[in-house]
PDB file of C-alpha atoms in Angstrom:
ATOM      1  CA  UNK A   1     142.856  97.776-224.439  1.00  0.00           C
ATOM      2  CA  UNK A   2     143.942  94.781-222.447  1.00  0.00           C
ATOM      3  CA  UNK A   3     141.097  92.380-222.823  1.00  0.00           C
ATOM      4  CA  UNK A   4     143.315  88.869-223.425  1.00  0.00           C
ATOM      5  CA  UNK A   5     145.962  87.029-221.999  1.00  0.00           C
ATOM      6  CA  UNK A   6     149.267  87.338-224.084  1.00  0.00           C
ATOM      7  CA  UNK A   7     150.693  84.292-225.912  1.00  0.00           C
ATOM      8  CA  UNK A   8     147.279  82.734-225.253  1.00  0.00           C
ATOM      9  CA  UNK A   9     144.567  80.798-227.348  1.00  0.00           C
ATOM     10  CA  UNK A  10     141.126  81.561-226.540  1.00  0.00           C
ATOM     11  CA  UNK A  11     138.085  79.483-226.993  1.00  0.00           C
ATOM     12  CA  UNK A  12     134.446  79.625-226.458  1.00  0.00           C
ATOM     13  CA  UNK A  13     133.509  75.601-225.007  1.00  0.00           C
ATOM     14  CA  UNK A  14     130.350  74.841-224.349  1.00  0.00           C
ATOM     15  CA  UNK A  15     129.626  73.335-220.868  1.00  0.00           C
ATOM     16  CA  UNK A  16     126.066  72.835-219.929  1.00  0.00           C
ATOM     17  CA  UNK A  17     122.743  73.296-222.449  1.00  0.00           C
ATOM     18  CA  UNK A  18     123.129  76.659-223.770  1.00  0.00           C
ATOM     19  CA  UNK A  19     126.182  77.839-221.340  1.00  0.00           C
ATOM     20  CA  UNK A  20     129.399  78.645-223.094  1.00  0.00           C
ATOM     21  CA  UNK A  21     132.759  80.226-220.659  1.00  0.00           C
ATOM     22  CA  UNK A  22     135.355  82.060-222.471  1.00  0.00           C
ATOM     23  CA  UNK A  23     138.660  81.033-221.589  1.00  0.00           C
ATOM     24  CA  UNK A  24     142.161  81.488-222.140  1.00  0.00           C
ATOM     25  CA  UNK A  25     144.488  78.583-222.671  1.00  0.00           C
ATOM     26  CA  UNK A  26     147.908  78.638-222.478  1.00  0.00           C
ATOM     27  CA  UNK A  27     151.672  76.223-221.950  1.00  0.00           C
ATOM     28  CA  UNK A  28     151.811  72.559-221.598  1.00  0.00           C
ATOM     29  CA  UNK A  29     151.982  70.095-218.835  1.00  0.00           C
ATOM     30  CA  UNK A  30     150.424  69.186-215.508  1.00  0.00           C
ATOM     31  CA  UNK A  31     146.533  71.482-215.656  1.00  0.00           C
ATOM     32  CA  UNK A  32     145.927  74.123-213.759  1.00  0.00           C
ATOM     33  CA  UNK A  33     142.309  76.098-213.520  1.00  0.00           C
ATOM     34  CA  UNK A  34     142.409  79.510-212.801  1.00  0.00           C
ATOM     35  CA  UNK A  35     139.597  80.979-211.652  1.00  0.00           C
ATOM     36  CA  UNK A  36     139.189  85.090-211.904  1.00  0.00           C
ATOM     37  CA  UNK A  37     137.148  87.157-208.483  1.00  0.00           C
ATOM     38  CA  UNK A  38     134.754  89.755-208.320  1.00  0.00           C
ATOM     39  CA  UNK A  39     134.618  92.642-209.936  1.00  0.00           C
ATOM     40  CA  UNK A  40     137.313  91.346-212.023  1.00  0.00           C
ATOM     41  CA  UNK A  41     137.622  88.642-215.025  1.00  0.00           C
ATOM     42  CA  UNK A  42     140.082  86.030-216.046  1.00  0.00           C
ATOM     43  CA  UNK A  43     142.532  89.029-217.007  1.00  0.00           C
ATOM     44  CA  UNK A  44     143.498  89.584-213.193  1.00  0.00           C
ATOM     45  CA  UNK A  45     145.320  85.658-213.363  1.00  0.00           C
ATOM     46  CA  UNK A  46     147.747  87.393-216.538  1.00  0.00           C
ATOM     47  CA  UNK A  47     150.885  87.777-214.276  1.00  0.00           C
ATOM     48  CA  UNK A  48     150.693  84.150-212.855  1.00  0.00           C
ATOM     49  CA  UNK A  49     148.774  82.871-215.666  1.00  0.00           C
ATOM     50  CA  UNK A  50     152.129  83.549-218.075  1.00  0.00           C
ATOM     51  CA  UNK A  51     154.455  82.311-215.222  1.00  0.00           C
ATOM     52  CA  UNK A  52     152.939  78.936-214.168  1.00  0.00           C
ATOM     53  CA  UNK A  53     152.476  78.265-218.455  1.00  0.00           C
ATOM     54  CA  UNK A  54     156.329  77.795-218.230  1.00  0.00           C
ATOM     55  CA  UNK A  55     155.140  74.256-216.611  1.00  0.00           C
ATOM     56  CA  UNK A  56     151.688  73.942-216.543  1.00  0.00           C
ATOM     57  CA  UNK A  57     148.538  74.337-218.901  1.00  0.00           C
ATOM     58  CA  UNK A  58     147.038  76.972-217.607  1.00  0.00           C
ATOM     59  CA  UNK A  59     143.365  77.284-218.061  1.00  0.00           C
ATOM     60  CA  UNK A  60     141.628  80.717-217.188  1.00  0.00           C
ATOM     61  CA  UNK A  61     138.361  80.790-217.989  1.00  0.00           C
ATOM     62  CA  UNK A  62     135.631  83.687-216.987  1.00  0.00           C
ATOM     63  CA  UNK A  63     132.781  82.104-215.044  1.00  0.00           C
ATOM     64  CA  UNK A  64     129.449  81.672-216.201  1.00  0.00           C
ATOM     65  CA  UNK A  65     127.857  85.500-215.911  1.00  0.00           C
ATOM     66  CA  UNK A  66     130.976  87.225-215.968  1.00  0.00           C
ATOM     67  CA  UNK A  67     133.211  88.590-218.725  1.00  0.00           C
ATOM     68  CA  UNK A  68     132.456  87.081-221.926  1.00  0.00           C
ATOM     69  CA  UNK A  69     130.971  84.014-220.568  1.00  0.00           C
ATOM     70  CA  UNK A  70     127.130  83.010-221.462  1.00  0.00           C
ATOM     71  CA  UNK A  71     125.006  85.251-218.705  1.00  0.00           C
ATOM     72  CA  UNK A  72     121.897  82.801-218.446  1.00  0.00           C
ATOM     73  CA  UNK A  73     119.204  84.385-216.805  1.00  0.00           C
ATOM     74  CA  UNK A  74     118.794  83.155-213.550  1.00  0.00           C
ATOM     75  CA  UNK A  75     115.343  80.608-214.003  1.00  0.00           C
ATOM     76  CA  UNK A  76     116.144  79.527-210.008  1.00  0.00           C
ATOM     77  CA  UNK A  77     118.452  79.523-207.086  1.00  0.00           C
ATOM     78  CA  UNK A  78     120.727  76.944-208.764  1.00  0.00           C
ATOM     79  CA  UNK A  79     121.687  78.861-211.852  1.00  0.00           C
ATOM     80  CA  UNK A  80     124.423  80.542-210.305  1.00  0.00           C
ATOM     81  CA  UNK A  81     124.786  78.238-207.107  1.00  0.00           C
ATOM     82  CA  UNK A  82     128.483  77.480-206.860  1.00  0.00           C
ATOM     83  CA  UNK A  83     127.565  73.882-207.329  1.00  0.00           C
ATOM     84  CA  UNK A  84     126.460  74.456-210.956  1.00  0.00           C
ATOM     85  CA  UNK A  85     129.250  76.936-211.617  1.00  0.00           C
ATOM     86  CA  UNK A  86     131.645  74.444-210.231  1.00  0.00           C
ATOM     87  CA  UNK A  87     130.183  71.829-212.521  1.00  0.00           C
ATOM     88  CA  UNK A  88     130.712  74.486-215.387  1.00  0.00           C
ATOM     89  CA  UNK A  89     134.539  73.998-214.399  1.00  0.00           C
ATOM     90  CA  UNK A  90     134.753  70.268-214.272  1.00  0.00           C
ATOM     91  CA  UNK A  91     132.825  69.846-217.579  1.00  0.00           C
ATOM     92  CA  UNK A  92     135.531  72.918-219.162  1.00  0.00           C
ATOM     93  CA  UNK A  93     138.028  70.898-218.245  1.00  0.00           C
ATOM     94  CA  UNK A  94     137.276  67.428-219.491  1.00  0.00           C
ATOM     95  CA  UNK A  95     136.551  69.435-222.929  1.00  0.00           C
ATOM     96  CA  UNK A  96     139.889  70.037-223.326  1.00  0.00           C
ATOM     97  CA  UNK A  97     141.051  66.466-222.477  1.00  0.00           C
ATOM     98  CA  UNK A  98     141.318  66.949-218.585  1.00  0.00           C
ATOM     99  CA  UNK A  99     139.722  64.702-215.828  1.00  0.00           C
ATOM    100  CA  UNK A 100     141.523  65.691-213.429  1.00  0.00           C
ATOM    101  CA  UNK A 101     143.186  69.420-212.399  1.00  0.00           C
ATOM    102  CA  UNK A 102     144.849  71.696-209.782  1.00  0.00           C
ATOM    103  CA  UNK A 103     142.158  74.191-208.840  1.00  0.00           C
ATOM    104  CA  UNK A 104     142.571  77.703-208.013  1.00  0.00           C
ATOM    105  CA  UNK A 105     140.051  80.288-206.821  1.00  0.00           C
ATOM    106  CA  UNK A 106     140.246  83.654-205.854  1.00  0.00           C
ATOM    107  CA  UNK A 107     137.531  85.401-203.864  1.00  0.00           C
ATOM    108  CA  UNK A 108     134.301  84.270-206.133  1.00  0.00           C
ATOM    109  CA  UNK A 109     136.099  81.729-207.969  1.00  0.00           C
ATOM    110  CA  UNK A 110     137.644  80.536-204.775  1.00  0.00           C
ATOM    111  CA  UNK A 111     134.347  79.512-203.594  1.00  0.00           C
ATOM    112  CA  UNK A 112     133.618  77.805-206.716  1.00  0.00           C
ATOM    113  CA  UNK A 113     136.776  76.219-205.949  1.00  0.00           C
ATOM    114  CA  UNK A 114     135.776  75.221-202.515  1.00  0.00           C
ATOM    115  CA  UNK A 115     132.454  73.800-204.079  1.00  0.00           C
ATOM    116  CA  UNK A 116     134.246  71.871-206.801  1.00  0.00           C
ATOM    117  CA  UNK A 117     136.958  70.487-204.209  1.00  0.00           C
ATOM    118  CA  UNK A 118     134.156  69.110-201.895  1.00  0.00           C
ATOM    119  CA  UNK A 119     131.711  67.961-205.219  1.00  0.00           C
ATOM    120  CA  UNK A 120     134.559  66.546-207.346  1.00  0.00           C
ATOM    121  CA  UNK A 121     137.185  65.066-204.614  1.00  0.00           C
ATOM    122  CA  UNK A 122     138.637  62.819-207.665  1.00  0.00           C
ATOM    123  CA  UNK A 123     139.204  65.336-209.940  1.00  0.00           C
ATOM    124  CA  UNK A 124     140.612  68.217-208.482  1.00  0.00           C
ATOM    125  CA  UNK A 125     144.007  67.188-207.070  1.00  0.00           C
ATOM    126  CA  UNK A 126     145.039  70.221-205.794  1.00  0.00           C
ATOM    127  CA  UNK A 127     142.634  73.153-204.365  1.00  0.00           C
ATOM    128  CA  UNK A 128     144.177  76.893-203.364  1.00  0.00           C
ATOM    129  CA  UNK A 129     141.620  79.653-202.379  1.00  0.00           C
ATOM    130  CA  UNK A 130     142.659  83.144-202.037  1.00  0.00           C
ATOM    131  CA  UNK A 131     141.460  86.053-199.785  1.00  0.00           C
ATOM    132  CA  UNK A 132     137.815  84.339-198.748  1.00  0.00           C
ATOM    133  CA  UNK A 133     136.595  81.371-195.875  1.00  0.00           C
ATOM    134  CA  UNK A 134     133.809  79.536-197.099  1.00  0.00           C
ATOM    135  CA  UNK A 135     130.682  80.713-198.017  1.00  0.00           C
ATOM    136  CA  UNK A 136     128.762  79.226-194.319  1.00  0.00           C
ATOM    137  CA  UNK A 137     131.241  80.871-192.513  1.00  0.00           C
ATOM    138  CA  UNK A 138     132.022  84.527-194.311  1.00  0.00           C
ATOM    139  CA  UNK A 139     128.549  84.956-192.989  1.00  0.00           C
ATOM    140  CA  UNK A 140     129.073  83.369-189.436  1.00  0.00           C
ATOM    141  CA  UNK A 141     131.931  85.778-189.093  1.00  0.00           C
ATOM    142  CA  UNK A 142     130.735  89.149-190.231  1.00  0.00           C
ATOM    143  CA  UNK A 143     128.934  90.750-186.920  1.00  0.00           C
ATOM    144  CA  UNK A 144     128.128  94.292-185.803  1.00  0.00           C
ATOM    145  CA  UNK A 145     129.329  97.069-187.263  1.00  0.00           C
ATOM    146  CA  UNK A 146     132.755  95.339-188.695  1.00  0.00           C
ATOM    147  CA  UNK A 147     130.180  93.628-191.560  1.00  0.00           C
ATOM    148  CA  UNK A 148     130.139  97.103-193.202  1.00  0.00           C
ATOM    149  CA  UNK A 149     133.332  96.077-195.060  1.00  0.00           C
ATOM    150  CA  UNK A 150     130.681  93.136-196.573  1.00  0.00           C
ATOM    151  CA  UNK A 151     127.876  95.983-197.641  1.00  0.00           C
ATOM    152  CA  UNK A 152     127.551  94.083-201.016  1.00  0.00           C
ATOM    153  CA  UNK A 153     126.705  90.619-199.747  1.00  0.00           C
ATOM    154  CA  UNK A 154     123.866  92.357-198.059  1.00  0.00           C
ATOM    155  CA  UNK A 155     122.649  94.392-200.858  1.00  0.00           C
ATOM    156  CA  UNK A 156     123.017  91.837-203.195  1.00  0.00           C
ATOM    157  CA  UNK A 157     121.240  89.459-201.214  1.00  0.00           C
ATOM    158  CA  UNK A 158     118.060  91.207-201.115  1.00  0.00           C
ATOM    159  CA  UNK A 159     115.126  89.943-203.527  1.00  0.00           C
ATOM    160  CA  UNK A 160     115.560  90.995-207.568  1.00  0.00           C
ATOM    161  CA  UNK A 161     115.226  94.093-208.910  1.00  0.00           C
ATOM    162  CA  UNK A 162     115.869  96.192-205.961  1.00  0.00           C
ATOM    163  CA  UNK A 163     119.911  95.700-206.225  1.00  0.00           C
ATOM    164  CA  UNK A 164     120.015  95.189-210.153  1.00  0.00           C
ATOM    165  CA  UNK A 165     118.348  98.475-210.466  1.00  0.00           C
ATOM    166  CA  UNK A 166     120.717 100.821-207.569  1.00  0.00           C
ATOM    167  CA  UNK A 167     124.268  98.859-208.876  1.00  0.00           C
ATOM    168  CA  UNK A 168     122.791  99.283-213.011  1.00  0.00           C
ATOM    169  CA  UNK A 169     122.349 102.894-212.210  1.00  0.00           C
ATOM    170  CA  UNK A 170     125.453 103.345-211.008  1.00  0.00           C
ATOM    171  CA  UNK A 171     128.018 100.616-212.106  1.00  0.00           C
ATOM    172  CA  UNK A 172     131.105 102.470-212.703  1.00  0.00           C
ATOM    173  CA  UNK A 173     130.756 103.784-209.045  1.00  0.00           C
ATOM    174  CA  UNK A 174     129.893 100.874-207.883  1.00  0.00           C
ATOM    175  CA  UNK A 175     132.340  98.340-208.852  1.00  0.00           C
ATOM    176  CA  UNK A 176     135.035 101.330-209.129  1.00  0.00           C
ATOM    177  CA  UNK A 177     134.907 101.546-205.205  1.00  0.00           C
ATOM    178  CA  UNK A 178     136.141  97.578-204.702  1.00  0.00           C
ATOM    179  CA  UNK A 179     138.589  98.158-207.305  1.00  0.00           C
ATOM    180  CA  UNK A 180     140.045 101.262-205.542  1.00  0.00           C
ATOM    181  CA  UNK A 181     139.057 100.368-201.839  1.00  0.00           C
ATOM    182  CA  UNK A 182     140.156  96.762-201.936  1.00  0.00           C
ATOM    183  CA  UNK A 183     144.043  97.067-204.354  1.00  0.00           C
ATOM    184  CA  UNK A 184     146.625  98.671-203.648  1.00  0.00           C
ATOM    185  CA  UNK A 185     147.205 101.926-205.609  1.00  0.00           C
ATOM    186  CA  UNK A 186     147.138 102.027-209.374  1.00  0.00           C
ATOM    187  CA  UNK A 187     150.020 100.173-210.263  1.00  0.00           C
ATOM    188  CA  UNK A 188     148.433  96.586-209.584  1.00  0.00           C
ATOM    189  CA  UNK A 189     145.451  97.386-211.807  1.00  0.00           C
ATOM    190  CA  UNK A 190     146.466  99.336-214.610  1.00  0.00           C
ATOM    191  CA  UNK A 191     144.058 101.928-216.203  1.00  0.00           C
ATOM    192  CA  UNK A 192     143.633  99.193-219.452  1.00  0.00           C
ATOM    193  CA  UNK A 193     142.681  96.590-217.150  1.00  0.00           C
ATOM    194  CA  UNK A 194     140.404  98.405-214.810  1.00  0.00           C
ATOM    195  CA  UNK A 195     138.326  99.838-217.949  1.00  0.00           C
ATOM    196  CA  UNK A 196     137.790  96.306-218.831  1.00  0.00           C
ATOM    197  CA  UNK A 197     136.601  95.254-215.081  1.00  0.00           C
ATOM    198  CA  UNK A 198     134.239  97.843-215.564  1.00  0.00           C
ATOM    199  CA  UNK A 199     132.822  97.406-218.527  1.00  0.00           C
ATOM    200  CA  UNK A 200     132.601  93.884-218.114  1.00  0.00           C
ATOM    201  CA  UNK A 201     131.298  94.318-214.717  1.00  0.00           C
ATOM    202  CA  UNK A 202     128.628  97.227-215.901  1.00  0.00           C
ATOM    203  CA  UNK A 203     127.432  94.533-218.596  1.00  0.00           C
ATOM    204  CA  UNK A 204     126.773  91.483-216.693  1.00  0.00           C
ATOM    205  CA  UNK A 205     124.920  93.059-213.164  1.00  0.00           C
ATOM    206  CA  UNK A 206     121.965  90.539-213.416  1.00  0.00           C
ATOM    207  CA  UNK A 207     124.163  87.930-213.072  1.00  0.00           C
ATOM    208  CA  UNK A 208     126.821  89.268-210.910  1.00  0.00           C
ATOM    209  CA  UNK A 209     124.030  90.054-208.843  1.00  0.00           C
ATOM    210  CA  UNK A 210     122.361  86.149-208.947  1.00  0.00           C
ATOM    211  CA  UNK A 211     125.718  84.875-208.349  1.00  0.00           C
ATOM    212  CA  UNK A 212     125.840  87.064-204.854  1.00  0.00           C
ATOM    213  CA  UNK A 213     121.968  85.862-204.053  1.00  0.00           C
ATOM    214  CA  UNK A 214     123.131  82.233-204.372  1.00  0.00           C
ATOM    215  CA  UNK A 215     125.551  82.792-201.648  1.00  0.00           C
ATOM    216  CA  UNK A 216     123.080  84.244-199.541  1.00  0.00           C
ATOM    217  CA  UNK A 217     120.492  80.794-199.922  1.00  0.00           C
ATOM    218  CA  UNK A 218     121.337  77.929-201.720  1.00  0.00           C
ATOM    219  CA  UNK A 219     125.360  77.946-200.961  1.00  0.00           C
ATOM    220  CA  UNK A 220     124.870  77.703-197.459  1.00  0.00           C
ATOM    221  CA  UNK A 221     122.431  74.798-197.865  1.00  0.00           C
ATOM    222  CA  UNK A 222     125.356  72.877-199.617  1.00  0.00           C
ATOM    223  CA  UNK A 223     128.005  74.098-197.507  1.00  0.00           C
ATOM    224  CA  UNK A 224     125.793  73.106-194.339  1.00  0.00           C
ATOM    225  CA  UNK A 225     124.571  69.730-195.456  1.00  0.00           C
ATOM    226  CA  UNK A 226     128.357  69.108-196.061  1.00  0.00           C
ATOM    227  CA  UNK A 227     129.230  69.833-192.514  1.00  0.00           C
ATOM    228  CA  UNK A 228     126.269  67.962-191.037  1.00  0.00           C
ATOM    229  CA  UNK A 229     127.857  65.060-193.109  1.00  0.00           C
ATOM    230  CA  UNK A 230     131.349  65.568-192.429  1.00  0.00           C
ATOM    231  CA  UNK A 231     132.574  66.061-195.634  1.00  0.00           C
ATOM    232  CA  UNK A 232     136.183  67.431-196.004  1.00  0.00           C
ATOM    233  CA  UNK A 233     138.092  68.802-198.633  1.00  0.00           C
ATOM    234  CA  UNK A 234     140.907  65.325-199.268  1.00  0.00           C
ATOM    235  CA  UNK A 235     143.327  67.073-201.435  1.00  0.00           C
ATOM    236  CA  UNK A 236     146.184  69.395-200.357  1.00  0.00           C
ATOM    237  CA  UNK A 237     144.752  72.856-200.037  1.00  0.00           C
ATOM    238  CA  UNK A 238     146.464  75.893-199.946  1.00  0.00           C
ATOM    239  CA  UNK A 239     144.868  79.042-199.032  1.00  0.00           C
ATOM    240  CA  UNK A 240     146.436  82.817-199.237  1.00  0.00           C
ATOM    241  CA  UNK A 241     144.294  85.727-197.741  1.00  0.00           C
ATOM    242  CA  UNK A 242     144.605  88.893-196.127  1.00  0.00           C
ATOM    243  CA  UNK A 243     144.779  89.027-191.875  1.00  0.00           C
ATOM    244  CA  UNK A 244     140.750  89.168-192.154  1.00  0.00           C
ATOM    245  CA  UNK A 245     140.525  87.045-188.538  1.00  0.00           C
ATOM    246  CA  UNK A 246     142.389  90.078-187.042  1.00  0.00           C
ATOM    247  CA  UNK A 247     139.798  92.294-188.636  1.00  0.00           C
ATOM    248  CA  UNK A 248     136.894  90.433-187.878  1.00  0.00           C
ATOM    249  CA  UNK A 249     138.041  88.710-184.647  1.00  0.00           C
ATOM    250  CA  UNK A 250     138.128  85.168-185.743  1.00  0.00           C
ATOM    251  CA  UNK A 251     140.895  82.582-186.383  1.00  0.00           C
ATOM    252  CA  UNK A 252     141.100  82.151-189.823  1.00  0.00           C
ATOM    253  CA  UNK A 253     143.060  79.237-189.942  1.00  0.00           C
ATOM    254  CA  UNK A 254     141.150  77.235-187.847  1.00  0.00           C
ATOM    255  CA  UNK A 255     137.807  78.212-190.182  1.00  0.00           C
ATOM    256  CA  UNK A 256     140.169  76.506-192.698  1.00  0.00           C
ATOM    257  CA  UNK A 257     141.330  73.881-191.181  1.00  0.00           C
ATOM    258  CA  UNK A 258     137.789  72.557-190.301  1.00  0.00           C
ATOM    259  CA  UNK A 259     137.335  72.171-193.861  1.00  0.00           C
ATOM    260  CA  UNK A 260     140.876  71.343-195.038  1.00  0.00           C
ATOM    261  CA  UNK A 261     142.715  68.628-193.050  1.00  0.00           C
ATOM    262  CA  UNK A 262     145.681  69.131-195.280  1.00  0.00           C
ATOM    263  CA  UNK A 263     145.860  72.917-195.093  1.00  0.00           C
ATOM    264  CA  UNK A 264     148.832  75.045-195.759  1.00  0.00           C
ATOM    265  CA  UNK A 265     147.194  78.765-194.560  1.00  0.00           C
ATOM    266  CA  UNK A 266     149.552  81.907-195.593  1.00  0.00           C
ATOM    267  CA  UNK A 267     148.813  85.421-194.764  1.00  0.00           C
ATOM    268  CA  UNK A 268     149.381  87.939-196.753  1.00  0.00           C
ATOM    269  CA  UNK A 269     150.275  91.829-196.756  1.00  0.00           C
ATOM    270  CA  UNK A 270     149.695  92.392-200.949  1.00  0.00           C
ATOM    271  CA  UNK A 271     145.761  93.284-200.440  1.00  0.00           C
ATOM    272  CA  UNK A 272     142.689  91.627-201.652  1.00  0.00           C
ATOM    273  CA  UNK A 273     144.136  91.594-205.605  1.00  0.00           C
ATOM    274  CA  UNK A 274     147.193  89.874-204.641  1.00  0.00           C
ATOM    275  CA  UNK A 275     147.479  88.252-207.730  1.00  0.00           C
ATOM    276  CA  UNK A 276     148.050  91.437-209.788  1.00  0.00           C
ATOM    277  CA  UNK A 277     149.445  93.640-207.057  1.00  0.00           C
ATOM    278  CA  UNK A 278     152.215  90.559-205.917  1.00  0.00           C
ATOM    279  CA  UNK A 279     152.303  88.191-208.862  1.00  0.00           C
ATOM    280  CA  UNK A 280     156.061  86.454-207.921  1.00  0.00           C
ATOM    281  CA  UNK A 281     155.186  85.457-203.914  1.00  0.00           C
ATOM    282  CA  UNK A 282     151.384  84.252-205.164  1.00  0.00           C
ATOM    283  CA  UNK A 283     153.013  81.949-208.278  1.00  0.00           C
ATOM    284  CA  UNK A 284     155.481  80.879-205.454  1.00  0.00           C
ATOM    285  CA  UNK A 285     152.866  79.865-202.745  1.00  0.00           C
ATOM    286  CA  UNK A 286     151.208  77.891-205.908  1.00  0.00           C
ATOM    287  CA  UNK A 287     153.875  75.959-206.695  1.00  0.00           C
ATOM    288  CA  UNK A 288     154.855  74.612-203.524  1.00  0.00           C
ATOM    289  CA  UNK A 289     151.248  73.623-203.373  1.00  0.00           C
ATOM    290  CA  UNK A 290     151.186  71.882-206.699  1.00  0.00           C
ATOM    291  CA  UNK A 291     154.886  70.201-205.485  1.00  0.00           C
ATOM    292  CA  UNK A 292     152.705  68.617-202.776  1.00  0.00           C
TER     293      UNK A 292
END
């Protein structure tokens, strides 16, 4: 089974009292942070992980709660606020000998991204998110009956035990359906790969679940107090998402732009796992962001 990254090294670093990611390391060069979506783990990056290693150290870590990272329980709202799992990044980094880093995020890791990029303005020197808008504004967005697409920010939002216990008792089903509803046809996500999603995914619902409940609470405070104070993202930002404003009926790039003065904004046609399902066109769109 496909469960590392080949031509790798893998390590298990210690970044905040008790917390430990698992992450793949890989090339030399400029750093780059990948960082893996839901229901997925750092495996999904392998296509563009391997390509940008021919210039780059690549750095894919899982996030704390998912894969084989530490799954602490969540004590309080901040566990798995984006702010603490962005910190988890920063501190990753500067254990292997990095203070500062492109950043790259897709879907949950892109909002760790966004959180890092607004936190850590000196150390991340590049930011790309892919497929999401900020956490404030996925919920200002998602109205009437078009915020059934979003079912799982809703259920997952709602207070523990009632969605740890209906996902636990059901997990395969449960993250099976964004894995088939959301790529695009088998090919992207082979049957190796997708085993792993679930089983990684089955074993870590408590935290996949406080991860979601942050967003739905404490992320919006920090997102919110950052907009009251008119705090930007500084560094060029690149981000790479599916026509969701056409969906939704908002403009995407101008949700973007309000947080990214230097914004390059790309649509894309390769679904919500672009990275696996169109690996050459999103390792493109990265470089000419890290050539910026």
């Amino acid at each position: 089974m496909s469960t590392t990254i080949d031509n790798f090294r893998y390590e298990w670093i210690e970044v905040a009292d008790g917390v430990h990611l698992n992450v793949a390391v890989g090339g030399t060069g400029s750093p780059v942070v990948l960082l893996h979506g839901f229901p997925e783990t750092h495996l999904m990056w392998r296509h563009v992980a391997a390509a940008l290693a021919e210039n780059h150290t690549v750095i894919c870590p899982d996030l704390r709660g998912y894969g084989a990272s530490s799954k602490p329980p969540a004590s309080d709202a901040a566990t798995y606020a984006k702010r603490t799992m962005a910190d988890d990044i920063v501190a990753l980094a500067a254990q292997l000998g990095f203070e500062r880093f492109a950043l790259v995020g897709h879907d949950r890791g892109a909002l760790v991204a966004f959180r890092a990029g607004l936190d850590h303005p000196d150390v991340i020197t590049h930011l790309a998110c892919l497929d999401v808008v900020p956490t404030l504004d996925t919920w200002k967005v998602l109205n009437g009956v078009s915020a059934a697409v979003a079912f799982h920010l809703y259920l997952m939002a709602q207070p523990p035990n009632l969605p740890e216990t209906m996902i636990s008792n059901s997990a395969d089903a449960f993250f099976g359906y964004f894995l088939d509803a959301w790529g695009t046809g088998p090919a992207s996500i082979p049957a190796d790969v997708r085993a792993e999603y679930l089983r990684a995914s089955a074993a870590a619902v408590p935290s996949i679940v406080a991860d979601y409940r942050a967003s739905a609470g404490i992320d919006i405070d920090h997102d919110q107090a950052d907009l009251d104070a008119g705090r930007r993202l500084t560094m060029p930002v690149t981000v790479i998402q599916q026509d969701w404003g056409a969906q939704l009926g908002y403009d995407a790039s101008a949700v973007w732009r309000a947080w990214a003065p230097d914004l390059d904004h790309h649509l894309v046609t390769a679904g919500h796992f672009m990275a696996e399902s169109a690996p050459k066109e999103i390792t493109g769109l990265l470089r000419e962001l890290l050539a910026r």
